Short mmCIF file of C-alpha atoms in Angstrom, two decimals:
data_model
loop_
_atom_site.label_atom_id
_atom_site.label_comp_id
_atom_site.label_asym_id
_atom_site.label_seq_id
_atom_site.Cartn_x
_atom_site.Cartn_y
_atom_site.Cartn_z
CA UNK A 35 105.02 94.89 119.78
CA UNK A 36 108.05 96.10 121.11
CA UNK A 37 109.55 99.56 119.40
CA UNK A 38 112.27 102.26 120.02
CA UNK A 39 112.64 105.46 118.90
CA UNK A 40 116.25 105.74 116.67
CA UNK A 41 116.71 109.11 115.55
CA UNK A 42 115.05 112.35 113.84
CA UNK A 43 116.41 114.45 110.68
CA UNK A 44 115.41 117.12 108.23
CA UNK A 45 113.95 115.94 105.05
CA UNK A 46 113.39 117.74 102.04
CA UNK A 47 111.06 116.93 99.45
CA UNK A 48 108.65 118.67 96.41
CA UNK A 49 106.02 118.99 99.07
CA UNK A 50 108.22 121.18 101.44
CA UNK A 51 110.74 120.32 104.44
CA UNK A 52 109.34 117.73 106.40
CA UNK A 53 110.67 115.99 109.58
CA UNK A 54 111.72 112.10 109.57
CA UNK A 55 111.39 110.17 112.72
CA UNK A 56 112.80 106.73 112.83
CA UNK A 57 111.46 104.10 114.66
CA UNK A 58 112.69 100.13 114.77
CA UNK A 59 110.08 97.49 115.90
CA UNK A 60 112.52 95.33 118.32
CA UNK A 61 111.20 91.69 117.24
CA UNK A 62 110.90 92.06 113.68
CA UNK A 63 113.42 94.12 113.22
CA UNK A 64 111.23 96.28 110.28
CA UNK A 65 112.00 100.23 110.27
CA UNK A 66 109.27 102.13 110.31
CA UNK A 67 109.31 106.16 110.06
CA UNK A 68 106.70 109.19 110.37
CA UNK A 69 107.19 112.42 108.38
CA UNK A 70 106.25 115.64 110.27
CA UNK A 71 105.58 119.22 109.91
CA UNK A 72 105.07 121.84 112.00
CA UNK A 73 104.08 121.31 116.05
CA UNK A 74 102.20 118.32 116.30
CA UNK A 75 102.61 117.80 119.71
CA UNK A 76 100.78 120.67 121.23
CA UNK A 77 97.20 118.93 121.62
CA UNK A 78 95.14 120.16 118.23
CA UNK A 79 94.01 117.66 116.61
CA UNK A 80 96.90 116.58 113.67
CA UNK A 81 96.03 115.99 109.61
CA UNK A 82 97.46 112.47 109.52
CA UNK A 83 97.88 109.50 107.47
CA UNK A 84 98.96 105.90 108.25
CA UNK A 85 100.38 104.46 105.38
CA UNK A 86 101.42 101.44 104.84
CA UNK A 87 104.56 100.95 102.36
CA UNK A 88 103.57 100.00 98.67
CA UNK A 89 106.81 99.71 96.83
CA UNK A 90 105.02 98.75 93.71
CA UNK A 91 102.93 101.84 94.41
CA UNK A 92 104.55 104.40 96.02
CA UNK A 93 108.26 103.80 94.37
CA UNK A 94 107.14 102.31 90.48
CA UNK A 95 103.71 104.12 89.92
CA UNK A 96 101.56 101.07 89.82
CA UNK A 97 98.72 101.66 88.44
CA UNK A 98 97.11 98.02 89.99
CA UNK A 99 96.34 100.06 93.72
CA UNK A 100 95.68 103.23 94.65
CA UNK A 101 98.79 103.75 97.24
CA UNK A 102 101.28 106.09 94.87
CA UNK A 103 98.37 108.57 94.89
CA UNK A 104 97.15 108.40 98.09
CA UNK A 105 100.81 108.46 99.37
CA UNK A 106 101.54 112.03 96.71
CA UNK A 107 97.76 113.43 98.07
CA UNK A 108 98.37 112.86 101.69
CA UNK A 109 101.96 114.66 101.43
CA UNK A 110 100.55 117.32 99.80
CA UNK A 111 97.73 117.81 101.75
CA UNK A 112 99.76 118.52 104.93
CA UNK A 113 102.08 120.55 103.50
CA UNK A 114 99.24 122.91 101.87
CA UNK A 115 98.14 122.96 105.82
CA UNK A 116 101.56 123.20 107.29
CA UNK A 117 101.47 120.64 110.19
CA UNK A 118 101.17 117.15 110.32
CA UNK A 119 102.10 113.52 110.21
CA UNK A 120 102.39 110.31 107.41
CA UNK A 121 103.21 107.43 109.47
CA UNK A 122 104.45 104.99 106.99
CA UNK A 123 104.76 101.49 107.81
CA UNK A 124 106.90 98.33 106.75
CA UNK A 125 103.89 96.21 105.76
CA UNK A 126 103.93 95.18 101.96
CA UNK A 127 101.42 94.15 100.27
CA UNK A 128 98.53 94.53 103.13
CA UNK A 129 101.50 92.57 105.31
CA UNK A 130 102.90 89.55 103.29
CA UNK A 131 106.03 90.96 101.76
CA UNK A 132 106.92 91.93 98.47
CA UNK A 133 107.95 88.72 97.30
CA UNK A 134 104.40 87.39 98.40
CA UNK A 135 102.62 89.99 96.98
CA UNK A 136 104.42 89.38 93.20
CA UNK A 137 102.30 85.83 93.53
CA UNK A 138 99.32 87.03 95.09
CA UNK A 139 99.31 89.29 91.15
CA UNK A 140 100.07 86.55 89.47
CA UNK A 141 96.69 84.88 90.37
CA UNK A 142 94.76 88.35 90.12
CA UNK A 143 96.12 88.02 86.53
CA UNK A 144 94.06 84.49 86.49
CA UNK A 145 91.08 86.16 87.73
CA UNK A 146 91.30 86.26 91.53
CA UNK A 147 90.51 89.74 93.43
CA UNK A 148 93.02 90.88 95.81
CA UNK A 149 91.42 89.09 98.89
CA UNK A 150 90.78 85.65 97.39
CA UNK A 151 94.88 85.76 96.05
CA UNK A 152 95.73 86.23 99.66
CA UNK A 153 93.76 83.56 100.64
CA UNK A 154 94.99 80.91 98.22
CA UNK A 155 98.42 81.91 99.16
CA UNK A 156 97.54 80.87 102.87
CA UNK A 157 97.12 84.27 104.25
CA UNK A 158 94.15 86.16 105.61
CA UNK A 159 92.61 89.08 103.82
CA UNK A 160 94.43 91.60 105.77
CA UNK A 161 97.31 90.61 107.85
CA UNK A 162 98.77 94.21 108.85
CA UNK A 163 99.54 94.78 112.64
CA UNK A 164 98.90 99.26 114.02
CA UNK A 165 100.14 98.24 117.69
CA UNK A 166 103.58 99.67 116.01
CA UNK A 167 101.48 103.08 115.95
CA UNK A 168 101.44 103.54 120.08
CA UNK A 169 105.02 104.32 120.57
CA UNK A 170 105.50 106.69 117.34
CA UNK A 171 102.65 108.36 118.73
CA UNK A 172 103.51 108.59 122.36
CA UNK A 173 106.99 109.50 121.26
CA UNK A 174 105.26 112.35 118.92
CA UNK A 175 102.74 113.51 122.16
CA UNK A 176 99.99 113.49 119.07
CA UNK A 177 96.32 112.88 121.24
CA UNK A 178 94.10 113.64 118.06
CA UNK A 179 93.74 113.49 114.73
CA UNK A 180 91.85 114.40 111.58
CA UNK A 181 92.98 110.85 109.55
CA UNK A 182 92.98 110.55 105.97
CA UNK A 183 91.86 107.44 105.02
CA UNK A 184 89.23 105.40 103.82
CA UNK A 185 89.79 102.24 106.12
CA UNK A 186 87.96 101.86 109.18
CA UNK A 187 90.38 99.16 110.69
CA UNK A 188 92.86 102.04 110.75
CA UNK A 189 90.54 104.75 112.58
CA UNK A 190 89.59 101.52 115.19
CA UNK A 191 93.23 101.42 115.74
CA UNK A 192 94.22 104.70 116.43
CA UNK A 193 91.22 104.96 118.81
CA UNK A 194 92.46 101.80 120.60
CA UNK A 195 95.80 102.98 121.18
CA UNK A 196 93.85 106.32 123.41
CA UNK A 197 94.10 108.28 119.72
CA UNK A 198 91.06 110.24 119.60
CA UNK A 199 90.01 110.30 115.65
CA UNK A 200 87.98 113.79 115.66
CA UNK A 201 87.24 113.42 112.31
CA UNK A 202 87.50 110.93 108.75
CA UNK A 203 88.55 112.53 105.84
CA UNK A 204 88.16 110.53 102.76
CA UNK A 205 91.34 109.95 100.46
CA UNK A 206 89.94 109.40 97.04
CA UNK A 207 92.47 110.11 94.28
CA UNK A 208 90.42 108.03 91.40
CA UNK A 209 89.91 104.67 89.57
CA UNK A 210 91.44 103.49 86.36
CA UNK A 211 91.22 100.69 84.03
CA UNK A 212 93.83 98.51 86.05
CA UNK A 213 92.71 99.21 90.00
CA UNK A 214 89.04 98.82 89.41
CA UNK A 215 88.31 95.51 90.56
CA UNK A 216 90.81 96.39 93.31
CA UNK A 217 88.90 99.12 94.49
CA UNK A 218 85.68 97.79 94.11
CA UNK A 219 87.16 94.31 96.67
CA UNK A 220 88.38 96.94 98.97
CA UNK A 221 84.73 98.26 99.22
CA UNK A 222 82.71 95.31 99.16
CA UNK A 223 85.10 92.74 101.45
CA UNK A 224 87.30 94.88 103.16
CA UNK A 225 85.12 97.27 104.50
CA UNK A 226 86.75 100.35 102.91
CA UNK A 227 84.85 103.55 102.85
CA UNK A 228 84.53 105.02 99.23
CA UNK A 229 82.18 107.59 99.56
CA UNK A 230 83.62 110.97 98.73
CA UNK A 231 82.66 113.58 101.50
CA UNK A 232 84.33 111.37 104.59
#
């Protein structure tokens, strides 16, 4: 994957003033951006979070995933620490577009989980890319992290790109009636870790 840094501004928001980094992956064209605060370039190891854009989620308050919260938590979690970095990425609905992921609900409303709706749409379970993640990093000079998350794909691809993950910090922010059986598929097929302690 071929990306380029664009450009850097202020950004204020109810967590504090963070700083936006913009980065454009050259053959898809997708923006991608990471929110920073304070140094995280001087070699301590930097509270992040790679999240990937959930518009039903993040933007609407869906109540189907988990993302809006996780999104709010991470956010506030580096601004109660005052330094580090969100990467948030352009890959809908675990990286088959919006438009895709409106049919992949449509058969979770017949009864599929969120793997086997991917599936029938042709997909695999989880088509996201992280090589996008090397340049934002090298262009941040961030060596190691403390990641919130609960997915081990993304702590294998920091590591890959020479990321060193010090340490996992689960990202639990709760179930509810409608993300259940979505968080309960991300567990049992996807590998996800939902114990609370990290």
């Amino acid at each position: 994957m071929v990306a380029r840094y664009v450009e850097s501004s202020r950004l204020p928001t109810a967590w504090g003033v963070f700083d936006m980094h913009g980065f454009e992956d050259v053959e898809s064209n997708k923006e991608h951006i990471v929110l920073t605060m304070g140094d995280v370039g001087d070699g301590a190891p930097v509270l992040s979070r790679v999240h990937s854009e959930c518009l039903t989620g993040d933007a609407f308050s869906s109540m189907r995933c988990d993302c809006g919260p996780q999104l709010d938590a991470a956010l506030e979690a580096i601004a109660k620490e005052g330094r580090g970095a969100l990467f948030y990425l352009r890959q809908e609905g675990r990286g088959i577009g919006l438009l895709n992921k409106i049919k992949a609900y449509k058969l979770q409303d017949a009864g599929a989980d969120t793997v086997e709706a991917n599936e029938q749409l042709g997909f695999g379970a989880d088509m996201r890319d992280y090589s996008i993640l090397k340049p934002m990093i090298h262009h941040l000079n961030i060596t190691a992290v403390r990641l919130m998350t609960n997915n081990p794909r993304k702590v294998k691809a920091l590591e890959e790109h020479g990321v060193n993950v010090v340490e996992r910090i689960a990202l639990h922010t709760g179930a509810n009636p409608h993300n259940e059986k979505y968080l309960s598929t991300k567990a049992g097929k996807l590998g996800h870790m939902m114990d609370e302690t990290g």
